[in-house]
Amino acid sequence: MHQPRRRDRCLARRAPSGPAQREAFRLTAVGADVVLVGYFSAKQKDFDALMASAATELAAHGARVVVQIVQRRGVSDGGVQKMGLPYSSRTLLSYGKVREVAQACDQVKADAVIFLATLTERQQRTLTDLLGRPALSLADILSAC
């Protein structure tokens, strides 16, 4: 019997598309507790100001930032050559940082995780599955309002 190609099997198991997840969070963004995650290279020295600005934007749209987490790239000698690349194409962050974000979300019972960096649909799906709550980029939240 003919076996479906791997790509076809993956498409059949795929969760609903990202816009449906984003739409569901938009409706409850007011008063939501969120974890803010920033991904920065070592060359970017003003990451604290960018995080504070993003937290202010979210507060203006009704969300409460309860935890801020930063992933820096290129701080060590080995990372300098790869500063422009994400740690992982699936999650943007390193595996240990994803675990740290998940633990922080569980501790504060966050409603969503907001990333300063733009996430692809694949990254959104993967991070939503790993973190157990919607993972969105700041641009998605700001464009929805």
Short mmCIF file of C-alpha atoms in Angstrom, two decimals:
data_model
loop_
_atom_site.label_atom_id
_atom_site.label_comp_id
_atom_site.label_asym_id
_atom_site.label_seq_id
_atom_site.Cartn_x
_atom_site.Cartn_y
_atom_site.Cartn_z
CA MET A 1 0.00 0.00 0.00
CA HIS A 2 1.15 3.53 -0.69
CA GLN A 3 2.57 5.40 2.31
CA PRO A 4 1.92 9.14 2.38
CA ARG A 5 5.00 11.27 2.17
CA ARG A 6 6.35 12.58 5.45
CA ARG A 7 5.43 16.15 4.54
CA ASP A 8 1.81 15.10 3.93
CA ARG A 9 1.62 13.37 7.32
CA CYS A 10 3.03 16.43 9.07
CA LEU A 11 0.48 18.69 7.40
CA ALA A 12 -2.35 16.46 8.56
CA ARG A 13 -1.23 16.69 12.21
CA ARG A 14 -0.57 20.41 12.14
CA ALA A 15 -2.39 22.57 14.68
CA PRO A 16 -4.74 25.34 13.55
CA SER A 17 -3.01 28.17 11.78
CA GLY A 18 -1.33 31.02 13.64
CA PRO A 19 -3.96 33.70 12.89
CA ALA A 20 -6.59 31.74 14.84
CA GLN A 21 -4.28 31.57 17.86
CA ARG A 22 -3.41 35.25 17.54
CA GLU A 23 -7.07 36.21 17.25
CA ALA A 24 -7.94 34.29 20.42
CA PHE A 25 -5.26 36.12 22.39
CA ARG A 26 -6.22 39.54 21.03
CA LEU A 27 -9.61 39.22 22.63
CA THR A 28 -8.13 38.66 26.10
CA ALA A 29 -5.00 40.85 25.89
CA VAL A 30 -6.47 43.53 28.15
CA GLY A 31 -5.48 42.69 31.71
CA ALA A 32 -3.38 39.69 30.65
CA ASP A 33 -0.20 38.79 32.52
CA VAL A 34 2.58 38.35 29.98
CA VAL A 35 6.23 37.37 29.99
CA LEU A 36 8.36 39.62 27.77
CA VAL A 37 11.32 37.94 26.04
CA GLY A 38 14.06 39.80 24.18
CA TYR A 39 16.75 38.34 21.91
CA PHE A 40 19.74 40.63 21.39
CA SER A 41 23.27 40.45 20.06
CA ALA A 42 26.21 41.57 22.20
CA LYS A 43 26.67 44.53 19.85
CA GLN A 44 23.34 45.94 20.98
CA LYS A 45 24.17 47.81 24.17
CA ASP A 46 20.79 49.49 24.72
CA PHE A 47 18.74 46.30 25.16
CA ASP A 48 17.49 47.47 28.59
CA ALA A 49 15.92 50.55 27.01
CA LEU A 50 14.32 48.42 24.28
CA MET A 51 12.85 46.05 26.87
CA ALA A 52 11.51 48.97 28.93
CA SER A 53 9.98 50.55 25.81
CA ALA A 54 8.28 47.28 24.86
CA ALA A 55 6.93 46.87 28.40
CA THR A 56 5.53 50.41 28.23
CA GLU A 57 3.86 49.67 24.87
CA LEU A 58 2.27 46.51 26.25
CA ALA A 59 1.07 48.36 29.35
CA ALA A 60 -0.49 50.99 27.10
CA HIS A 61 -2.43 48.20 25.37
CA GLY A 62 -3.67 46.77 28.69
CA ALA A 63 -1.25 43.90 29.32
CA ARG A 64 0.83 43.54 32.50
CA VAL A 65 4.46 42.49 32.03
CA VAL A 66 5.20 40.27 35.03
CA VAL A 67 8.61 38.91 33.97
CA GLN A 68 11.27 40.10 31.51
CA ILE A 69 13.82 37.62 30.15
CA VAL A 70 16.75 38.46 27.87
CA GLN A 71 18.76 36.09 25.63
CA ARG A 72 22.06 37.65 24.56
CA ARG A 73 24.00 36.30 21.60
CA GLY A 74 27.72 36.78 21.05
CA VAL A 75 28.72 37.48 24.64
CA SER A 76 31.07 34.47 24.66
CA ASP A 77 33.99 34.10 22.24
CA GLY A 78 32.28 31.29 20.28
CA GLY A 79 29.10 33.24 19.74
CA VAL A 80 30.70 36.31 18.19
CA GLN A 81 30.90 34.76 14.72
CA LYS A 82 27.22 33.74 14.86
CA MET A 83 25.67 36.89 16.34
CA GLY A 84 23.31 37.50 13.45
CA LEU A 85 21.81 34.02 13.64
CA PRO A 86 19.24 32.74 16.14
CA TYR A 87 20.31 29.98 18.51
CA SER A 88 17.65 27.73 17.02
CA SER A 89 15.59 28.14 13.86
CA ARG A 90 12.75 26.30 15.64
CA THR A 91 12.62 28.35 18.84
CA LEU A 92 14.85 31.40 18.28
CA LEU A 93 16.26 30.85 21.79
CA SER A 94 18.60 28.25 23.21
CA TYR A 95 17.01 25.16 24.75
CA GLY A 96 18.02 26.19 28.27
CA LYS A 97 16.48 29.64 27.82
CA VAL A 98 13.22 28.09 26.57
CA ARG A 99 13.12 25.99 29.77
CA GLU A 100 13.80 29.14 31.82
CA VAL A 101 10.93 30.96 30.10
CA ALA A 102 8.59 27.98 30.66
CA GLN A 103 9.48 27.86 34.37
CA ALA A 104 8.94 31.61 34.75
CA CYS A 105 5.56 31.32 33.01
CA ASP A 106 4.49 28.51 35.32
CA GLN A 107 5.61 30.39 38.44
CA VAL A 108 3.71 33.58 37.65
CA LYS A 109 0.86 31.85 35.79
CA ALA A 110 1.35 34.03 32.72
CA ASP A 111 -1.32 34.15 30.03
CA ALA A 112 1.08 34.58 27.09
CA VAL A 113 4.70 35.08 26.09
CA ILE A 114 5.57 38.12 23.98
CA PHE A 115 8.82 38.18 22.00
CA LEU A 116 10.44 41.41 20.83
CA ALA A 117 11.77 39.63 17.76
CA THR A 118 9.43 38.73 14.93
CA LEU A 119 8.52 35.06 15.03
CA THR A 120 7.79 32.85 12.05
CA GLU A 121 4.59 30.78 12.13
CA ARG A 122 6.68 27.67 12.77
CA GLN A 123 8.42 29.33 15.72
CA GLN A 124 5.06 30.47 17.09
CA ARG A 125 3.64 26.94 16.90
CA THR A 126 6.73 25.35 18.42
CA LEU A 127 7.03 27.86 21.25
CA THR A 128 3.29 27.71 21.98
CA ASP A 129 3.57 23.92 22.30
CA LEU A 130 6.72 24.06 24.45
CA LEU A 131 5.55 26.86 26.73
CA GLY A 132 1.92 25.79 27.04
CA ARG A 133 0.58 29.30 26.30
CA PRO A 134 0.41 31.58 23.25
CA ALA A 135 3.80 32.80 22.01
CA LEU A 136 3.52 35.96 19.94
CA SER A 137 5.76 38.70 18.67
CA LEU A 138 5.33 42.26 19.88
CA ALA A 139 4.56 43.33 16.32
CA ASP A 140 1.53 40.98 16.27
CA ILE A 141 0.13 42.52 19.45
CA LEU A 142 0.71 46.12 18.36
CA SER A 143 -0.75 45.58 14.89
CA ALA A 144 -3.87 43.95 16.35
CA CYS A 145 -4.79 47.03 18.40
#
